[in-house]
XYZ file of C-alpha atoms in Angstrom:
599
model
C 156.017 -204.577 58.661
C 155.851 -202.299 61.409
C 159.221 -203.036 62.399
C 160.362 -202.048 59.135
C 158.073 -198.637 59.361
C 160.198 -197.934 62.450
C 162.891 -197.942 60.936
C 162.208 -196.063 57.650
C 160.484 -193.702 59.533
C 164.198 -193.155 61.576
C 165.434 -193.298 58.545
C 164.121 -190.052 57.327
C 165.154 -188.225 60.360
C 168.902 -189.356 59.337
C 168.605 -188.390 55.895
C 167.189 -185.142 56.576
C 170.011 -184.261 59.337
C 172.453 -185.654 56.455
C 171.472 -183.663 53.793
C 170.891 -180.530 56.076
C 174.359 -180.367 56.911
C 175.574 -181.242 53.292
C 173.756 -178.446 52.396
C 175.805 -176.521 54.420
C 178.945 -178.105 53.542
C 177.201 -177.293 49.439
C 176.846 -173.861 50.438
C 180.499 -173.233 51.319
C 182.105 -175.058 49.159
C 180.663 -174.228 45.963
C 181.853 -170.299 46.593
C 185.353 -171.674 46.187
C 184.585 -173.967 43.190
C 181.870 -176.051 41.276
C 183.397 -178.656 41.046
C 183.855 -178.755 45.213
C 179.949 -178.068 45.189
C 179.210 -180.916 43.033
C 181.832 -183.247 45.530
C 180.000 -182.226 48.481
C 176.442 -182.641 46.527
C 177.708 -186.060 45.347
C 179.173 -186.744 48.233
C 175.740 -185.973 50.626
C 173.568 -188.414 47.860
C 175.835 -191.035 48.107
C 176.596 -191.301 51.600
C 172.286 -191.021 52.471
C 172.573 -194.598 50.486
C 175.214 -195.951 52.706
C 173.059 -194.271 55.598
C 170.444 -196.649 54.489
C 172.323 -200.021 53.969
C 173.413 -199.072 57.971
C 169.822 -199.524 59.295
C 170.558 -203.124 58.999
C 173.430 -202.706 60.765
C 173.702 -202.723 64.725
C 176.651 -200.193 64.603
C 177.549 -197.300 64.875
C 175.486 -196.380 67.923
C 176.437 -193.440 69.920
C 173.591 -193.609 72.396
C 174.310 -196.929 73.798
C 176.132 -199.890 72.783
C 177.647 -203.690 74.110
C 180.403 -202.006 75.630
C 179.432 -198.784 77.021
C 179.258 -198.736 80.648
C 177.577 -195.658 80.284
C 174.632 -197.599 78.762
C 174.572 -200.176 82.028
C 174.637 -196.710 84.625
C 171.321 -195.758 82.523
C 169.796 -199.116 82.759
C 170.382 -199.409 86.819
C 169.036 -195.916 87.540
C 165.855 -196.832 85.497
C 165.494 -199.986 87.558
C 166.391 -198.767 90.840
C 169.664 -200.052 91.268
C 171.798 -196.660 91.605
C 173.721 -197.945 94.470
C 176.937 -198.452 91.855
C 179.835 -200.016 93.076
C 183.488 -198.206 93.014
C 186.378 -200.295 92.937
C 189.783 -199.475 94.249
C 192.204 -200.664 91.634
C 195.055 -199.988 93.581
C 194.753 -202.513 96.153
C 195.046 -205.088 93.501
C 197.922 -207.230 93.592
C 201.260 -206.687 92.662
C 202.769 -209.209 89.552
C 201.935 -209.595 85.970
C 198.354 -210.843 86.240
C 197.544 -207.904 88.088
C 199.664 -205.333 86.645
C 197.884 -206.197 83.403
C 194.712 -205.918 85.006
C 195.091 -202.947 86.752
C 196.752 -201.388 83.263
C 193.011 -202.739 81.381
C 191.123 -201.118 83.639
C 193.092 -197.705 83.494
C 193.123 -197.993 79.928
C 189.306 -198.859 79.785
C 188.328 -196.487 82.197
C 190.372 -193.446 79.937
C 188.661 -194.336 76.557
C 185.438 -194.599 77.792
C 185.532 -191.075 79.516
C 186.625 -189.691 77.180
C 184.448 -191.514 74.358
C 181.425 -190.140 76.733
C 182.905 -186.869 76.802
C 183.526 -186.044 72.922
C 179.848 -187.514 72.877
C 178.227 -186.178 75.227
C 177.059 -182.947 73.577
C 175.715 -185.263 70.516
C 173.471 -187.427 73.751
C 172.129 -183.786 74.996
C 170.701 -183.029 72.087
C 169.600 -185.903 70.596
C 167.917 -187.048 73.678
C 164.393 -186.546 72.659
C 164.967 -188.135 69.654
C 166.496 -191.098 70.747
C 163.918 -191.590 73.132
C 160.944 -191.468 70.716
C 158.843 -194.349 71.520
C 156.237 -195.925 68.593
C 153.777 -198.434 69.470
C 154.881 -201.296 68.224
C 151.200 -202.572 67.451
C 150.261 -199.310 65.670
C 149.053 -200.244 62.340
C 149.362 -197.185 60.750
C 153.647 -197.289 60.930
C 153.270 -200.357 58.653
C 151.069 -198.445 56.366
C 153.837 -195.691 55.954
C 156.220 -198.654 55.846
C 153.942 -199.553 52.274
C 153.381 -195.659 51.504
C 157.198 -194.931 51.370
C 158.093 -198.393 49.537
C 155.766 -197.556 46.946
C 156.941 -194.171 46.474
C 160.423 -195.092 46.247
C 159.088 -197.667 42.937
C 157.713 -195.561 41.506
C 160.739 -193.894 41.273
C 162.590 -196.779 39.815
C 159.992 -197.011 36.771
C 160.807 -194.064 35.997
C 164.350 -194.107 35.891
C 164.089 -197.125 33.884
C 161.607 -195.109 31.854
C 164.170 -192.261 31.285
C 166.823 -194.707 30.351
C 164.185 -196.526 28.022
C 163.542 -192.870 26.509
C 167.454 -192.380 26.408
C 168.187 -195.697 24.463
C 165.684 -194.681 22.045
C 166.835 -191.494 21.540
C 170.246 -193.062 20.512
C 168.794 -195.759 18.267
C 167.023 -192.784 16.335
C 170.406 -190.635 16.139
C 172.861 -190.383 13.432
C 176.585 -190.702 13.771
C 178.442 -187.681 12.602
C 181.065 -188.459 10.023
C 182.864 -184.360 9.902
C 186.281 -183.955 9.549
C 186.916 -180.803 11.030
C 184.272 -181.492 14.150
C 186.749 -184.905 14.909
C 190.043 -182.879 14.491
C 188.320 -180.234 16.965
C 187.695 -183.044 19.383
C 191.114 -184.649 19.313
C 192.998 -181.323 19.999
C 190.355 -180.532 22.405
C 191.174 -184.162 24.404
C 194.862 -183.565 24.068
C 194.408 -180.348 25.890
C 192.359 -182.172 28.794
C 194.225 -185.068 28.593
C 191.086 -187.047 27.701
C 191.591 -190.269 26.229
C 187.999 -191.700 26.061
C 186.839 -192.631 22.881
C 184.378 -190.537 22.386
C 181.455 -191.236 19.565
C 179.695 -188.082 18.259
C 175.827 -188.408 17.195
C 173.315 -185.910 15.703
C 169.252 -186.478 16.995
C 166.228 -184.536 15.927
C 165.202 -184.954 19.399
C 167.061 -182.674 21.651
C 167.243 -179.064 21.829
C 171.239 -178.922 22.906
C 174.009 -180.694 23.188
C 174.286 -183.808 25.792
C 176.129 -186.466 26.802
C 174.990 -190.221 27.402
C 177.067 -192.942 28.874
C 180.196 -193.373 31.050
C 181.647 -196.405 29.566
C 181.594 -196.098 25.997
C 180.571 -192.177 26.028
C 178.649 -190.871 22.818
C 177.995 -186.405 22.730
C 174.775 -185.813 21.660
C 174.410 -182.498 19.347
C 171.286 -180.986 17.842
C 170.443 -181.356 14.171
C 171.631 -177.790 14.082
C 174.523 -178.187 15.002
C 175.985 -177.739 10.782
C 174.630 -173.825 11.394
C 177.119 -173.046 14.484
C 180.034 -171.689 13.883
C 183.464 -172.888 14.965
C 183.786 -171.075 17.744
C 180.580 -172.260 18.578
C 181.085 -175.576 18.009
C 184.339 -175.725 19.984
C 182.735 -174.331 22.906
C 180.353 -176.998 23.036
C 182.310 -179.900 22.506
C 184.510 -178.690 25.355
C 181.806 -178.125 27.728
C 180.550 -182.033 26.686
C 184.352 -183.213 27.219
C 184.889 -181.489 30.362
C 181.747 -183.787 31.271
C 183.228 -186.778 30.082
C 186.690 -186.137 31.486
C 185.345 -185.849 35.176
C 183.194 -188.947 35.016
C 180.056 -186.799 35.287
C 177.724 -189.109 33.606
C 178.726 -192.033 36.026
C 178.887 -190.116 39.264
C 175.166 -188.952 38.046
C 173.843 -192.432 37.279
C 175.188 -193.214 41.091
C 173.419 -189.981 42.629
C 170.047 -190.823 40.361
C 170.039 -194.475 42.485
C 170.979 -192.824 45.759
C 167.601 -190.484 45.176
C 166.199 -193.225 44.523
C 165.691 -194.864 47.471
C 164.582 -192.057 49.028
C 162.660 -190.351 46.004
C 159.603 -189.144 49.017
C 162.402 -186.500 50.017
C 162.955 -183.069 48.560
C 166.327 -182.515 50.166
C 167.500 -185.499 48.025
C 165.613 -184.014 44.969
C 167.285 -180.559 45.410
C 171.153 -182.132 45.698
C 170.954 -184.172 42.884
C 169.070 -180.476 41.427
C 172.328 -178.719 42.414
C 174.799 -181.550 41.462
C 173.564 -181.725 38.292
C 174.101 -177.666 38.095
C 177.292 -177.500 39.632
C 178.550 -180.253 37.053
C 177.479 -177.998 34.315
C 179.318 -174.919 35.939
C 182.030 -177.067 36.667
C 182.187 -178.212 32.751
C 181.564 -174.541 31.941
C 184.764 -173.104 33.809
C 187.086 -175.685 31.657
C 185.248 -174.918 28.406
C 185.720 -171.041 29.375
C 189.355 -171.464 29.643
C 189.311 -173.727 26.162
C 186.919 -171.297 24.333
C 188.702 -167.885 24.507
C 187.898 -166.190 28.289
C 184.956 -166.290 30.440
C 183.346 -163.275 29.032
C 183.433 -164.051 25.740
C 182.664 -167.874 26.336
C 179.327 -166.061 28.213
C 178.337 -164.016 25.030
C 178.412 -167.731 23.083
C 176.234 -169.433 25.163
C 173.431 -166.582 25.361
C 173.882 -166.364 21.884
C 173.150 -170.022 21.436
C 170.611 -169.819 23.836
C 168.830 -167.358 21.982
C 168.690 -169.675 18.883
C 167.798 -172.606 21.105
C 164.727 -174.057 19.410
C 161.470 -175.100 21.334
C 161.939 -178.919 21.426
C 160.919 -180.023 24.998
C 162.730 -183.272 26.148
C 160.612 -185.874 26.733
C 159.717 -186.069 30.660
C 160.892 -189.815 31.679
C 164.581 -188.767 29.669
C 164.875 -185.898 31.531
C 166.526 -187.831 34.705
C 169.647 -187.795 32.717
C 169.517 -185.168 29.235
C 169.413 -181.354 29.485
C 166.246 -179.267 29.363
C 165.712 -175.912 27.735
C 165.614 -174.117 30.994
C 169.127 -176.224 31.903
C 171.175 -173.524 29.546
C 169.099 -170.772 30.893
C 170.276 -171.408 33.923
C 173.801 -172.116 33.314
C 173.668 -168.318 32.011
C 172.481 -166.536 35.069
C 174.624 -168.619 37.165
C 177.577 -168.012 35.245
C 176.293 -163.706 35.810
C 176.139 -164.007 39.023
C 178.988 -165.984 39.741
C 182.813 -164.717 40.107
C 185.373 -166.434 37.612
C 186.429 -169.798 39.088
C 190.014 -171.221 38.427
C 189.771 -174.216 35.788
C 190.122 -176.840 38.528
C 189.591 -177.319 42.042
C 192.313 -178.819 44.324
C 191.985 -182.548 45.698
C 192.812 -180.886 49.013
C 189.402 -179.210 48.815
C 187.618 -182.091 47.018
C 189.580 -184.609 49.831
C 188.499 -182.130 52.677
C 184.785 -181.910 52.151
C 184.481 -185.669 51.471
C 185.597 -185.783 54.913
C 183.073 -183.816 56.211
C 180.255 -185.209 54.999
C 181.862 -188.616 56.088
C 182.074 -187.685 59.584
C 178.448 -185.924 59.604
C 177.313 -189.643 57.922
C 179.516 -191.677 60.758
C 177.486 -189.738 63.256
C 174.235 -189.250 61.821
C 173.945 -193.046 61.612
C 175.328 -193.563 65.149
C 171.676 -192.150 66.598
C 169.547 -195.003 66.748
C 166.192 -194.927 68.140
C 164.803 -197.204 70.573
C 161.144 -198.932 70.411
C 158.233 -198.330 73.037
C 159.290 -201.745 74.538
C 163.371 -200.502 75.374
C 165.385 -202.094 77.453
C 164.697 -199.635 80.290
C 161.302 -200.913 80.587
C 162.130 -204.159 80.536
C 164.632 -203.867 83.026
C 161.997 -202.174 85.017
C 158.792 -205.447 84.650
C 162.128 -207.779 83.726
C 159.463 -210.568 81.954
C 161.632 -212.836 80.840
C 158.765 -214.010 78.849
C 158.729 -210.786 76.962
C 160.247 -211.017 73.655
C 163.063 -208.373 73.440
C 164.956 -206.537 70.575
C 168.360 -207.335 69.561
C 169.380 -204.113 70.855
C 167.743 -204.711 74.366
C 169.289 -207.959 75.073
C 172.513 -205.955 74.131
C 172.407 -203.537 76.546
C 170.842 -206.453 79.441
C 173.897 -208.264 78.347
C 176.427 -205.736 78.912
C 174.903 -204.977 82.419
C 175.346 -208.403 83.425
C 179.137 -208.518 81.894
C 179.437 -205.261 83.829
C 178.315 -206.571 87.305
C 180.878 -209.867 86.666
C 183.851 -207.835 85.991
C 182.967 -205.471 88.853
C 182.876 -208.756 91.159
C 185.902 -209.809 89.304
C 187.814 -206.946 90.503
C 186.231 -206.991 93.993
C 187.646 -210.913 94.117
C 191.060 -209.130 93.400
C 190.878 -206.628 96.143
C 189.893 -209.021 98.709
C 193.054 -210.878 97.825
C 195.489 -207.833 97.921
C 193.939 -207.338 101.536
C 193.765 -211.048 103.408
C 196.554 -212.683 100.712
C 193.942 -215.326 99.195
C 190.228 -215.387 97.277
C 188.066 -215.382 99.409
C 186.297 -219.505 99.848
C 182.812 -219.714 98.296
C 181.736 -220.394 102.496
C 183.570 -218.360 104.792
C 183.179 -219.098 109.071
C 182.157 -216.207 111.094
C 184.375 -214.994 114.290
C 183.252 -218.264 116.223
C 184.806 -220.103 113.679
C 181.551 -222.313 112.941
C 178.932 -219.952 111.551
C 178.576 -220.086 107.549
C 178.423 -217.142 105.240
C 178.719 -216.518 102.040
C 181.444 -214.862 99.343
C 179.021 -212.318 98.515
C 178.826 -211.405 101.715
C 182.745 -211.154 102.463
C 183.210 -209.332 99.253
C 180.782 -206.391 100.288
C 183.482 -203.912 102.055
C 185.177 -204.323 98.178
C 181.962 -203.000 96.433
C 181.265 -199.342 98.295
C 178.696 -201.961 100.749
C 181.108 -201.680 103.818
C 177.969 -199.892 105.538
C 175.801 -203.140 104.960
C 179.020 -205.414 105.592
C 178.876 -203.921 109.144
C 174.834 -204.703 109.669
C 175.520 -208.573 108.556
C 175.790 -210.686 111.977
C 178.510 -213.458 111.164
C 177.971 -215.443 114.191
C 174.833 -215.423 113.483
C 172.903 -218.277 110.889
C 172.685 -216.257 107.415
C 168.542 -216.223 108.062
C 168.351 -215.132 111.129
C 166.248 -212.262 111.920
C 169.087 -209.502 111.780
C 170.509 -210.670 108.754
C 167.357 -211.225 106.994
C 167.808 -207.316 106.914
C 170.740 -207.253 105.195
C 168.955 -209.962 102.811
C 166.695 -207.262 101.852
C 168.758 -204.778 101.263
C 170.459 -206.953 97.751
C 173.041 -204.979 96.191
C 172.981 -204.672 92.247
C 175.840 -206.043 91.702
C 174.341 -209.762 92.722
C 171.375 -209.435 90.342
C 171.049 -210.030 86.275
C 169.188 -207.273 84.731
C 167.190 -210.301 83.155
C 165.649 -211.037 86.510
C 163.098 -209.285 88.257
C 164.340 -206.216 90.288
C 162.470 -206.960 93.573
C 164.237 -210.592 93.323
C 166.946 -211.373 96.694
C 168.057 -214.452 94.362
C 171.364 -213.963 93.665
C 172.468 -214.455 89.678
C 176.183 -214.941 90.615
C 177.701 -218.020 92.023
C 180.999 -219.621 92.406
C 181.988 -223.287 91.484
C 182.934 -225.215 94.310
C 184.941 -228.124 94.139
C 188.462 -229.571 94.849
C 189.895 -227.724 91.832
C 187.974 -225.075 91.401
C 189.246 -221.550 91.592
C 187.347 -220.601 95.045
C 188.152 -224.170 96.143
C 185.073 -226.437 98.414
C 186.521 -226.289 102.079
C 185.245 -223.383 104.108
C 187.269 -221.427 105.417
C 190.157 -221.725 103.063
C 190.712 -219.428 100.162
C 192.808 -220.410 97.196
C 195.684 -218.202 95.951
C 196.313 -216.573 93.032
C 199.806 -218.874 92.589
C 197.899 -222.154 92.601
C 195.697 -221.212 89.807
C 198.371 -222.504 87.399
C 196.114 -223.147 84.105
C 196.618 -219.473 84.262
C 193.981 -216.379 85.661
C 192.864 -215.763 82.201
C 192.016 -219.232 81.715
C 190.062 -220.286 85.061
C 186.640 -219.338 85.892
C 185.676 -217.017 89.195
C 182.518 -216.392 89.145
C 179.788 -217.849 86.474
C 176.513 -216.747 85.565
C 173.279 -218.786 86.734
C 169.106 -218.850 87.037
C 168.211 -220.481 90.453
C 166.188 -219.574 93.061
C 169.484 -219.150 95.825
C 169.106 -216.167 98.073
C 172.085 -214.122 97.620
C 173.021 -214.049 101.666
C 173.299 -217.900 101.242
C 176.292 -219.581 101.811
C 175.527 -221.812 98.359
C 176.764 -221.912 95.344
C 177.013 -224.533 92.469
C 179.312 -227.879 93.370
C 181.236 -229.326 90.404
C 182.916 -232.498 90.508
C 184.927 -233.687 87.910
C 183.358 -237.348 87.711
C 180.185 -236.130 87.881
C 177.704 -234.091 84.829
C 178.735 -230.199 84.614
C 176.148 -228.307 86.397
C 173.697 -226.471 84.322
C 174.814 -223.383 83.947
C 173.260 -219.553 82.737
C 169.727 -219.135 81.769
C 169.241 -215.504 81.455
C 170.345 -216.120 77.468
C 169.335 -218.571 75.121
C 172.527 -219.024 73.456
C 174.514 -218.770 76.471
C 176.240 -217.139 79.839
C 178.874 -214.534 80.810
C 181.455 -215.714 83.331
C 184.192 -213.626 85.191
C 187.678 -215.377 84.742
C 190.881 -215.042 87.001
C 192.307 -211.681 85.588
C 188.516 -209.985 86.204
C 187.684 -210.185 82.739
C 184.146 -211.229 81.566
C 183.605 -213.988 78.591
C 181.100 -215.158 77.365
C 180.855 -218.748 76.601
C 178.246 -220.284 74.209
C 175.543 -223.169 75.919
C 176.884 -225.666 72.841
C 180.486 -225.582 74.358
C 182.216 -228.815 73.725
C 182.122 -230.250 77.353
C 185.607 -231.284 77.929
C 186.649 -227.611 77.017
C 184.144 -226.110 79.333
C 185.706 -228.204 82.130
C 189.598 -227.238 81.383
C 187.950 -223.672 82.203
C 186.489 -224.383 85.161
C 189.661 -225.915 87.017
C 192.310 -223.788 87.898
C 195.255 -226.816 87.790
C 194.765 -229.249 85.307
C 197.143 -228.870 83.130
C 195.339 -227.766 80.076
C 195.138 -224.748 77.780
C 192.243 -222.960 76.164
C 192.283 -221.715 72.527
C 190.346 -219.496 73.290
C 189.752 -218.526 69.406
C 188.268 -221.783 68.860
C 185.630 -221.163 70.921
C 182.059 -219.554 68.991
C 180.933 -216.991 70.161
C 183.374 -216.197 73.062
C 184.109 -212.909 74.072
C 185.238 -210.663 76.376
């Protein structure tokens, strides 16, 4: 439950930046037209219940998604690990593996700037906001969580209570058999192009005219009604038409269940207020127009409104009939406010629906983070620690991040000595071990440490248990702990494996025939290997596949030929997971046969 308080409690801060800037987009457009007012009120309402079917849904997310580097950068300055590693894509390789690779990563790198840039403004400010931390234990969220639930029934008994009312109100009424009043209606519908059938019913029970339904609509008219004259009358039923023409009783049923799920907020409860005014201004411009001129069509209604008699609607029907003070306020409205053409233009409409679009697509990209974020984890990394969808997301996307930047480093290495580098390299004396990791250092903005490693000397030797302290990032999964030397990276070694099993020889990028985007670099593993180690994991075809990943219950990122991280699920089908791991066998991968994998 306090999980869901959390979120409701988010929740309102969306809503309320929602329907603060639909008020502004209200405010604007309703001094061109009504009916534009009442598209931007409806518009606001019904987008703040799409708002809320998106808290169930991880996206959008502007502060921090799966594939925003930006998010990884935030994590490793939290945790320490600032020293981030700058690759130089132009020492890749020339041909088509590389060409593409060096084209993905110029692509990649131009979207996400300027994602980060357009965004960035939206980060500053929200900042605070984003970072608001609740105690996940605090008891008193999931009380609000049961306050705001109940609230928001309440509100749906009584909107079945109004509709109960309204039903009854219908059953008592008396259908209207008039000859001239159904002539009147017909030319009035041929003149709107209206081509509902439209019932017409007299009740005791209202004060003024009304009308219920969307489907099958039915206009509602006082019992006095017989006293009004025709001009009267023909005002009337062309205010109730112009209601029935633009949908208004359906698009209000749809605002009356948006408000209802948040019925606790008065910005809700003054939009639907002004949508329901705006429709009636709306209706009154194309009865004005129908009805002889807006001045004289305002000297009718205050004349009707004077003999409007004291007959209170009933309070659960008033969700969706008129009250008295309705009219009044159509009156001083229509005073105040300059003549309006008949119709708006779908332009207009089109144009604020936009708006409050956009303002939704953002609003519901801020997402807030828990007291227990990812930052902290990164920073106690307890693997034990249950973590939040959203945390293993961004730990994820770190780890995919260091893989691809190893990936690329791989690459580099090649374009300089004309091979990968061999998972154990042999120092200047040509005997003395050392690892990958360590050759690959110059390639990751390390040079400086590359210098202080000692290759003719043993890899734990006193000097280069220096260096062993000194464990770059990039070697480390954010889901281990930060003052860990164990290395989270590791090549395959073995006679067909990309890096190959004979120091001293590297393999070239021309003998991995199964194809670079096919054949796994570098894979992702929990085991306690010091990263300065010349050791990795041995495969062997005729042997069992080494156990692989860890960090992830449901599986492991690896870094593939072209640089690219995948992620491969831990229920692989065995004889596919080993086509990936050899570089000449022969085979092919389909790759969209395989769950869960991803780049």
């Amino acid at each position: 439950m306090n999980n869901l308080g959390i979120s409701l409690i988010w929740l309102i801060g969306q809503v309320t930046l929602l329907c603060s800037v639909t008020a502004v987009i209200y405010l604007i457009a309703r001094r061109r037209h009504p009916a534009a007012g009442a598209t931007a009120a409806l518009s606001g309402l019904l987008l703040a219940a799409v708002l809320t079917l998106l808290v169930v849904s991880p996206w959008p997310r502007w502060t921090g998604g799966d594939e925003q580097t930006m998010s990884a950068d935030q994590l490793r300055s939290a945790t320490g690990r600032d020293r981030l590693p700058t690759l130089d894509a132009s020492l890749l390789l020339s041909g088509e593996d590389n060409t593409k690779l060096r084209q993905g990563l110029h692509d990649e790198s131009k979207h996400t700037t300027a994602w980060h840039a357009i965004w960035h403004e939206v980060q500053q400010a929200y900042t605070a906001m984003s970072q608001w931390k609740i105690p996940p234990n605090d008891r008193r969220v999931g009380w609000l969580a049961v306050a705001l639930l109940s609230i928001v029934a309440i509100g749906a008994l009584r909107l079945l209570a109004g509709w109960l009312a309204v039903q009854r109100c219908l059953r008592r009424s008396e259908v209207i058999h008039d000859r001239d009043v159904s002539a009147m209606i017909k030319e009035l519908q041929a003149t709107l192009s209206c081509h509902d059938i439209v019932e017409l019913r007299e009740s005791h029970e209202i004060a003024s005219a009304a009308t219920v339904g969307w489907r099958q609509p039915i206009i509602l008219l006082p019992r006095e009604w017989r006293e009004w004259s025709p001009a009267v009358r023909r005002m009337v039923l062309a205010h109730e038409l112009a209601h029935i023409h633009a949908r208004d009783a359906a698009t209000w049923l749809a605002a009356q269940f948006s408000v209802l799920l948040h019925f606790y907020h008065p910005l809700m409860h003054w939009l639907l207020h002004r949508l329901r005014l705006e429709q009636e201004l709306a209706a009154d411009a194309v009865a004005a127009r129908l009805a002889g001129g807006s001045n004289s069509y305002l000297t009718t209604l205050a004349e009707l409104a004077v003999r409007q008699p004291d007959r209170p609607v009933p309070w659960p029907a008033r969700a969706f009939l008129p009250t008295q003070g309705t009219l009044l306020r159509r009156i001083e409205m229509l005073r105040d406010t300059k003549a309006h053409p008949a119709r708006t233009s779908n332009v207009r409409r089109g144009i604020v629906v936009a708006l409050t679009l956009v303002t939704t697509l953002v609003v519901a990209g801020l997402r807030p983070t828990t007291s227990t974020t990812a930052v902290a984890q990164a920073k106690d990394v307890d693997t034990s620690t249950e973590l939040s969808n959203d945390e293993i997301t961004a730990l994820k996307t770190q780890s995919r991040n260091n893989l691809k930047q190893l990936g690329l480093a791989l690459h580099n290495y090649h374009a300089t000595h004309g091979h990968f580098p061999p998972a154990v390299l042999l120092g200047p004396d040509g005997k003395t071990q050392y690892s990958w990791r360590i050759a690959v250092l110059p390639f990751v903005d390390e040079d400086s440490l590359y210098k202080q490693y000692d290759r003719n000397q043993p890899w734990d030797s006193e000097q280069n248990r220096k260096v062993l302290a000194q464990m770059p990032a990039v070697f480390r999964s954010p889901m281990d702990d930060k003052e860990s030397t164990n290395t989270s990276y590791f090549a395959l070694t073995g006679e067909h494996t990309a890096l190959g099993d004979t120091p001293g020889e590297g393999v070239n990028i021309e003998d991995i025939t199964d194809g670079t985007a096919h054949t796994v670099l570098i894979t992702e593993a929990k085991r306690d290997i010091l990263w300065t180690k010349p050791q990795d994991i041995p495969y062997s075809a005729e042997g069992e596949i080494p156990k692989l990943g860890g960090f992830y219950g449901e599986g492991f990122y690896n870094t593939l030929g072209d640089a690219s991280a995948r992620f491969l699920p831990k229920d692989l089908d065995e004889t596919v997971l080993r086509k990936i791991i050899t570089r000449d066998g022969g085979e092919t991968i389909d790759w969209s046969k395989i769950d869960n994998g991803r780049r």
